[in-house]
Amino acid sequence: MNVQPILSGGNGVATDLHLVLSESSGSVLVFLGTALLERIGCSREALQYKMLVGRLANAGWSLSALQRAFGHDPRTVKKWAAALLSEDVEFAVRAFGGRGGGRKVTPAVARYVKQRYRELCGQRRDFRQTVVGEVADLFGERLSREVLRRLFRQADREDATPRERSPAAFAGEAIGCPNDGTSGTEPAANDNRSPEVASDPPYVPPAVGAAPSRPVGVHHAGLILFLALFDVFVRGRRRWADLERQWLGQVLQGAVNLEQSRLVTATDLARFTGPVVAGIEPQRERLREMAGVETVMELYAANARLLADGPGRGTVFYYDPHSKEYTGDLTVLKGWCGRRHGIVKVLHLDAIHTQRGRACFVLHYSPYYDLRERFFMTMELFNRLFAPGQRSGRTFVLDRGIYGLAEFVRFIEAGDHVLTWEKGYSSGAWQDGAPTVVFARQRTRNHAGDLRHYRFECQETPWPRDSRLRRMVVRATNPQNRTLEVSVLCSNPTMPVETAVWLMFNRWLQENDFKYLDRHFGLNQLTSYASRSYAEEAARLQDKPVDSIEYRELKSQLHAAENTLARRLLQRERQQDLLLAAEQRTEHLRAEKANVLAQVRRALAGLEAEAGKVGDSVALRQHGDRLMADLRSARGKASRARRALAKLDALVAPLKQQTADLETRLGAAFRSQSRLQLLIDNHYRLLDSRCKATLDALRIAAANLFAALVARFRPLYGNHRNDHVMLRQLTRADGFLHRDGQTVYVRLWLRGRFQDWQTRAFRRFLAEVSEDLTRLCAHSGNQIR
């Protein structure tokens, strides 16, 4: 019998226990000295095998030694060891059950679903809702559409009915979005979410289906990592699937606009995305043909599949405007641009993010409508991504620009909830001794163990302006022990204070996402230079009255005249004050002068009699000279003030007359005018944002595709400072492609030097993705490594 040692003493563990591998029997032999204790099969899924590894960890062997011997992740080994020491049966079942150990679909649930499917399918149209409700009542589990579809297809195969496996079976594993049961309802007839065709097999790109037998160097080999995600995104849609995959691939390779597509090798890109349209102008033509509101809505419905807390799944969303400055020559409306901190020509992008900070919806607006109007216009379209029963009860974290009591009331009456800062709060509402909720939260920095601690103290009262809103006064302390006091308003009566406060303080997620989308996915780039006149769009825009040009010009002139008159009147008032002070000073000096002269005369009269008073007479004369100088100065100031007053009076009189005339003309002027007609008459243009909106939806989807891979890569890599950069290295790597039998090998060629721990993380990540891709392409008999 050929045996090989696996684990023995000598590594710091005092033991007579030895493990050897029997290649002939395919089992692990455990010896105590020379006595055989047990024989365990080598299957990694066998319970006894997992328990053996767990016992070894509890016996003192290091996790690194066990990892080298058996190849399991140390976290998995620790979990097995803990399960052996635990008295919690459910924990042990989850630990030894593997990735599927905690699934809600137990064998009993699966059997019941298949049985009810066979009984109801073909007899009732709502058999899915019926099965979901019965499972919830009997087993306490809420099944998603994807789980149901997987079980239905299994039942079909068991009944020998030829049906293809749906690619949705791999959606949860591919994108890291577990089914939480919140999307288990069927879409209504007016629901805009893209249909999911279960009979279509996953798309197999040429890189897999037609891989060469000899290694061939290819650009963009890293796109193979997105194969399963591409399939999830374009599932059920045929018309634009090839273009969508092409543009997603180009954006993920760094070509964030059509002009940069010349930097992408079209032939190699086609290996991973399918047929491509080469050339910039042909792509522009196809984009113009594709662009439109319905296409954008379909793209965002497909994007929702990539998000565990997106439309149809999540109930908390961030709403925030993002503005792009327009620097062209067209005469377009101006608005506030946060990037410039001023008023410039601008295009508004009103974005909605999920609770985790992932973009799920963006609409483009000109400054014709203000933010409060745009918000409710956006909500009308955003609701189309939800089933009818899910279009209320959501909580929206709003920007301060939407702040207003009327808007809050309108929002609450629509059935949703609002969460925002109280604008203008300047402290003072905190009450010492009042009931206070105290909690803490943490944020990670460079790695999972590098935590920043935040402390919150909250007092809740009804908002004085509207008792339907809760007012939460918060004292927040950051890691530097700096404390600030703010006020949060919330209309959701059931949301815990801790959740509401943390949602507000966690808004940096979406703010950072804007910057990330601009830098790496080109959200801030202008896709098309097309524009339309307001005359062309008059029927679509809602008109509203504004001040006429004549009225505004007269009002501006009146404002300027009033300002000038106010300045002159102020100057005259100051000159009058100066004149009054000079006259009072003059009278005072005159009285003092008379008194000094009388004293001088008396002193001169007594000079001859008393020689000792000569010095006193000299001092009086000097004092009199100073008084005369001061008197002349005061008279000069009074004279200048009179002349200045005369000039100002000459200026004020015509200004008063001009102001009176302008007020008369302003009262007689026609004030109201159509805003649309005003813009038409002045030849204003509207930026045609249809192409940008369509490509932006794909850019956002590309960002979410990348974020789905980051969610899997980050725990394996462990360094939050550059994990995005490292993953981008993988996804944009060139490489070599070849087939060996039914296995397709893709070797990624990375530029740069990496440490051993980095390459180990890369290999673990690629191994996981290889398993997903192999399952995805199982219908074609291919394996991917």
Coordinates of C-alpha atoms in Angstrom, one line a residue, residues 316-568:
V316 CA -34.0 52.7 2.2
F317 CA -32.6 55.0 -0.6
Y318 CA -30.4 58.1 -0.7
Y319 CA -31.5 60.9 -3.1
D320 CA -28.9 63.5 -4.0
P321 CA -28.4 65.8 -7.0
H322 CA -25.1 65.8 -8.9
S323 CA -24.2 68.6 -11.3
K324 CA -22.0 68.7 -14.4
E325 CA -20.7 72.0 -15.7
Y326 CA -21.3 72.6 -19.4
T327 CA -18.5 74.6 -21.0
G328 CA -19.8 74.7 -24.6
D329 CA -20.9 77.7 -26.6
L330 CA -24.7 77.0 -26.6
T331 CA -27.0 79.3 -24.8
V332 CA -28.3 77.1 -22.0
L333 CA -29.8 77.9 -18.6
K334 CA -27.5 78.3 -15.6
G335 CA -27.8 76.7 -12.2
W336 CA -25.8 75.9 -9.0
C337 CA -22.8 73.7 -9.5
G338 CA -21.3 72.3 -6.3
R339 CA -18.0 71.5 -8.0
R340 CA -17.6 75.2 -9.0
H341 CA -19.3 76.6 -5.9
G342 CA -21.2 79.0 -8.1
I343 CA -23.7 79.6 -10.8
V344 CA -22.6 78.3 -14.2
K345 CA -24.1 76.5 -17.3
V346 CA -25.0 73.2 -15.9
L347 CA -26.7 69.8 -16.4
H348 CA -28.2 68.2 -13.3
L349 CA -27.9 64.5 -12.6
D350 CA -30.4 63.5 -9.9
A351 CA -29.1 60.2 -8.4
I352 CA -30.7 57.6 -6.2
H353 CA -28.3 55.3 -4.2
T354 CA -29.1 52.2 -2.2
Q355 CA -28.5 51.9 1.5
R356 CA -25.0 50.5 0.8
G357 CA -24.1 53.5 -1.4
R358 CA -24.6 51.8 -4.8
A359 CA -26.1 53.9 -7.6
C360 CA -29.4 52.5 -8.8
F361 CA -31.1 55.3 -10.7
V362 CA -30.0 58.6 -12.4
L363 CA -32.1 61.1 -14.3
H364 CA -30.8 64.1 -16.3
Y365 CA -32.3 67.5 -16.1
S366 CA -31.7 71.1 -17.3
P367 CA -32.0 73.9 -14.7
Y368 CA -35.5 74.6 -16.1
Y369 CA -37.0 72.8 -13.1
D370 CA -35.7 73.3 -9.5
L371 CA -34.8 70.4 -7.3
R372 CA -38.1 70.2 -5.4
E373 CA -39.9 69.8 -8.7
R374 CA -37.4 67.4 -10.1
F375 CA -37.7 65.1 -7.1
F376 CA -41.3 64.2 -7.6
M377 CA -40.8 63.9 -11.4
T378 CA -37.9 61.4 -10.7
M379 CA -40.1 59.5 -8.3
E380 CA -42.7 58.9 -11.0
L381 CA -40.2 57.0 -13.1
F382 CA -38.3 55.4 -10.2
N383 CA -41.6 53.8 -9.1
R384 CA -41.6 51.8 -12.3
L385 CA -38.7 49.7 -11.0
F386 CA -40.9 48.4 -8.2
A387 CA -43.9 46.1 -8.2
P388 CA -47.2 48.0 -7.5
G389 CA -47.3 46.7 -3.9
Q390 CA -43.7 47.9 -3.2
R391 CA -44.2 51.6 -4.2
S392 CA -44.9 52.8 -0.7
G393 CA -43.4 52.4 2.8
R394 CA -39.9 53.3 1.6
T395 CA -37.6 55.7 3.4
F396 CA -35.7 58.3 1.3
V397 CA -32.7 60.2 2.8
L398 CA -33.0 63.6 1.2
D399 CA -30.7 66.5 0.4
R400 CA -31.3 69.8 2.1
G401 CA -32.3 71.3 -1.2
I402 CA -35.6 69.5 -1.0
Y403 CA -36.3 70.8 2.5
G404 CA -39.7 72.3 2.9
L405 CA -42.8 71.6 4.9
A406 CA -45.1 71.5 1.8
E407 CA -42.7 68.9 0.2
F408 CA -42.6 66.8 3.4
V409 CA -46.4 66.7 3.6
R410 CA -46.7 65.8 -0.1
F411 CA -44.2 63.1 0.3
I412 CA -45.8 61.6 3.4
E413 CA -49.2 61.6 1.7
A414 CA -47.7 59.6 -1.1
G415 CA -47.1 56.8 1.4
D416 CA -43.3 57.0 1.6
H417 CA -41.1 58.3 4.4
V418 CA -38.6 61.2 4.6
L419 CA -35.3 61.4 6.5
T420 CA -33.3 64.6 6.4
W421 CA -31.4 67.2 8.4
E422 CA -33.4 70.0 10.1
K423 CA -32.2 73.1 8.2
G424 CA -31.2 76.1 10.2
Y425 CA -30.9 74.2 13.5
S426 CA -28.5 76.1 15.8
S427 CA -28.6 73.9 19.0
G428 CA -30.5 74.8 22.1
A429 CA -33.1 71.9 21.9
W430 CA -31.1 69.5 24.0
Q431 CA -32.6 69.0 27.4
D432 CA -30.5 67.8 30.3
G433 CA -32.1 64.9 32.1
A434 CA -34.5 64.0 29.3
P435 CA -34.6 60.3 28.1
T436 CA -31.6 59.8 25.9
V437 CA -30.6 57.0 23.5
V438 CA -26.9 56.3 23.5
F439 CA -25.2 54.0 20.9
A440 CA -21.9 53.6 19.0
R441 CA -21.0 52.7 15.5
Q442 CA -17.7 51.7 13.8
R443 CA -16.2 52.3 10.4
T444 CA -13.3 50.3 8.9
R445 CA -10.3 52.1 7.5
N446 CA -7.2 50.2 6.1
H447 CA -8.4 46.7 6.9
A448 CA -11.2 44.9 8.7
G449 CA -9.5 45.3 12.1
D450 CA -8.8 49.0 11.7
L451 CA -11.9 50.5 13.2
R452 CA -12.9 54.1 13.9
H453 CA -15.4 54.5 16.7
Y454 CA -18.3 57.0 16.8
R455 CA -20.6 57.8 19.7
F456 CA -24.1 59.2 19.5
E457 CA -26.5 60.6 22.1
C458 CA -30.1 61.2 20.8
Q459 CA -33.2 62.8 22.2
E460 CA -36.5 62.4 20.3
T461 CA -39.5 64.7 20.4
P462 CA -42.3 65.6 17.9
W463 CA -41.2 68.3 15.4
P464 CA -43.0 71.5 16.5
R465 CA -43.8 72.5 12.9
D466 CA -45.5 69.1 12.1
S467 CA -46.1 66.5 14.7
R468 CA -46.1 63.7 12.1
L469 CA -42.3 64.1 11.9
R470 CA -40.0 62.9 14.6
R471 CA -37.3 65.3 15.7
M472 CA -34.1 63.7 16.8
V473 CA -31.5 66.0 18.5
V474 CA -28.1 64.3 18.2
R475 CA -24.8 64.9 19.9
A476 CA -22.2 63.0 17.8
T477 CA -18.6 62.4 19.0
N478 CA -16.0 61.4 16.4
P479 CA -12.8 59.5 17.1
Q480 CA -10.9 62.7 17.9
N481 CA -13.5 63.4 20.7
R482 CA -15.0 66.4 18.9
T483 CA -18.7 66.7 19.5
L484 CA -21.3 68.5 17.4
E485 CA -25.0 68.9 17.9
V486 CA -27.5 68.5 15.0
S487 CA -31.1 67.7 14.4
V488 CA -32.6 64.9 12.3
L489 CA -36.2 64.8 11.0
C490 CA -37.8 61.5 10.2
S491 CA -41.4 60.6 9.2
N492 CA -41.0 56.8 9.5
P493 CA -42.7 56.0 12.9
T494 CA -41.2 52.5 13.2
M495 CA -37.6 53.2 12.2
P496 CA -35.3 52.9 15.3
V497 CA -33.5 56.1 16.4
E498 CA -30.2 54.4 15.9
T499 CA -30.9 53.4 12.3
A500 CA -32.2 56.8 11.4
V501 CA -29.3 58.7 12.9
W502 CA -26.7 56.4 11.4
L503 CA -28.3 56.6 7.9
M504 CA -27.9 60.4 8.1
F505 CA -24.3 60.3 9.3
N506 CA -23.5 57.6 6.7
R507 CA -24.4 59.7 3.7
W508 CA -20.6 59.8 2.8
L509 CA -21.2 56.5 1.0
Q510 CA -23.1 58.2 -1.9
E511 CA -20.9 61.3 -1.9
N512 CA -17.8 59.1 -2.3
D513 CA -19.6 57.1 -5.0
F514 CA -20.1 60.3 -7.1
K515 CA -16.4 60.9 -7.1
Y516 CA -15.6 57.3 -7.9
L517 CA -18.1 57.2 -10.8
D518 CA -16.6 60.5 -12.2
R519 CA -13.0 59.3 -11.9
H520 CA -13.2 55.6 -13.0
F521 CA -16.4 55.4 -15.0
G522 CA -16.8 58.8 -16.7
L523 CA -20.1 59.8 -15.3
N524 CA -19.1 63.5 -15.6
Q525 CA -18.3 63.3 -19.3
L526 CA -20.6 64.6 -22.0
T527 CA -21.6 61.9 -24.4
S528 CA -23.3 63.9 -27.1
Y529 CA -23.2 67.5 -28.3
A530 CA -26.8 67.4 -29.6
S531 CA -29.2 70.0 -28.5
R532 CA -32.8 71.1 -29.1
S533 CA -34.6 74.4 -29.0
Y534 CA -37.2 75.1 -26.4
A535 CA -39.7 75.5 -29.2
E536 CA -39.3 71.8 -30.1
E537 CA -39.8 70.8 -26.4
A538 CA -42.6 73.3 -25.6
A539 CA -45.3 70.6 -25.6
R540 CA -43.3 68.4 -23.2
L541 CA -42.3 71.1 -20.7
Q542 CA -44.6 72.6 -18.0
D543 CA -44.8 76.3 -18.5
K544 CA -45.0 78.8 -15.6
P545 CA -45.2 82.6 -15.5
V546 CA -42.1 84.7 -14.9
D547 CA -41.4 88.4 -14.8
S548 CA -41.3 89.9 -18.3
I549 CA -38.1 91.4 -19.7
E550 CA -39.5 95.0 -19.4
Y551 CA -40.5 94.4 -15.8
R552 CA -37.2 92.9 -14.9
E553 CA -35.3 95.8 -16.6
L554 CA -37.4 98.4 -14.9
K555 CA -37.0 96.6 -11.6
S556 CA -33.3 96.4 -12.0
Q557 CA -33.1 100.2 -12.9
L558 CA -35.3 101.0 -9.9
H559 CA -33.1 98.9 -7.7
A560 CA -30.0 100.7 -8.9
A561 CA -31.6 104.1 -8.5
E562 CA -32.7 103.3 -5.0
N563 CA -29.2 102.1 -4.1
T564 CA -27.7 105.3 -5.5
L565 CA -30.3 107.5 -3.7
A566 CA -29.7 105.6 -0.5
R567 CA -26.0 106.2 -0.7
R568 CA -26.5 110.0 -1.4

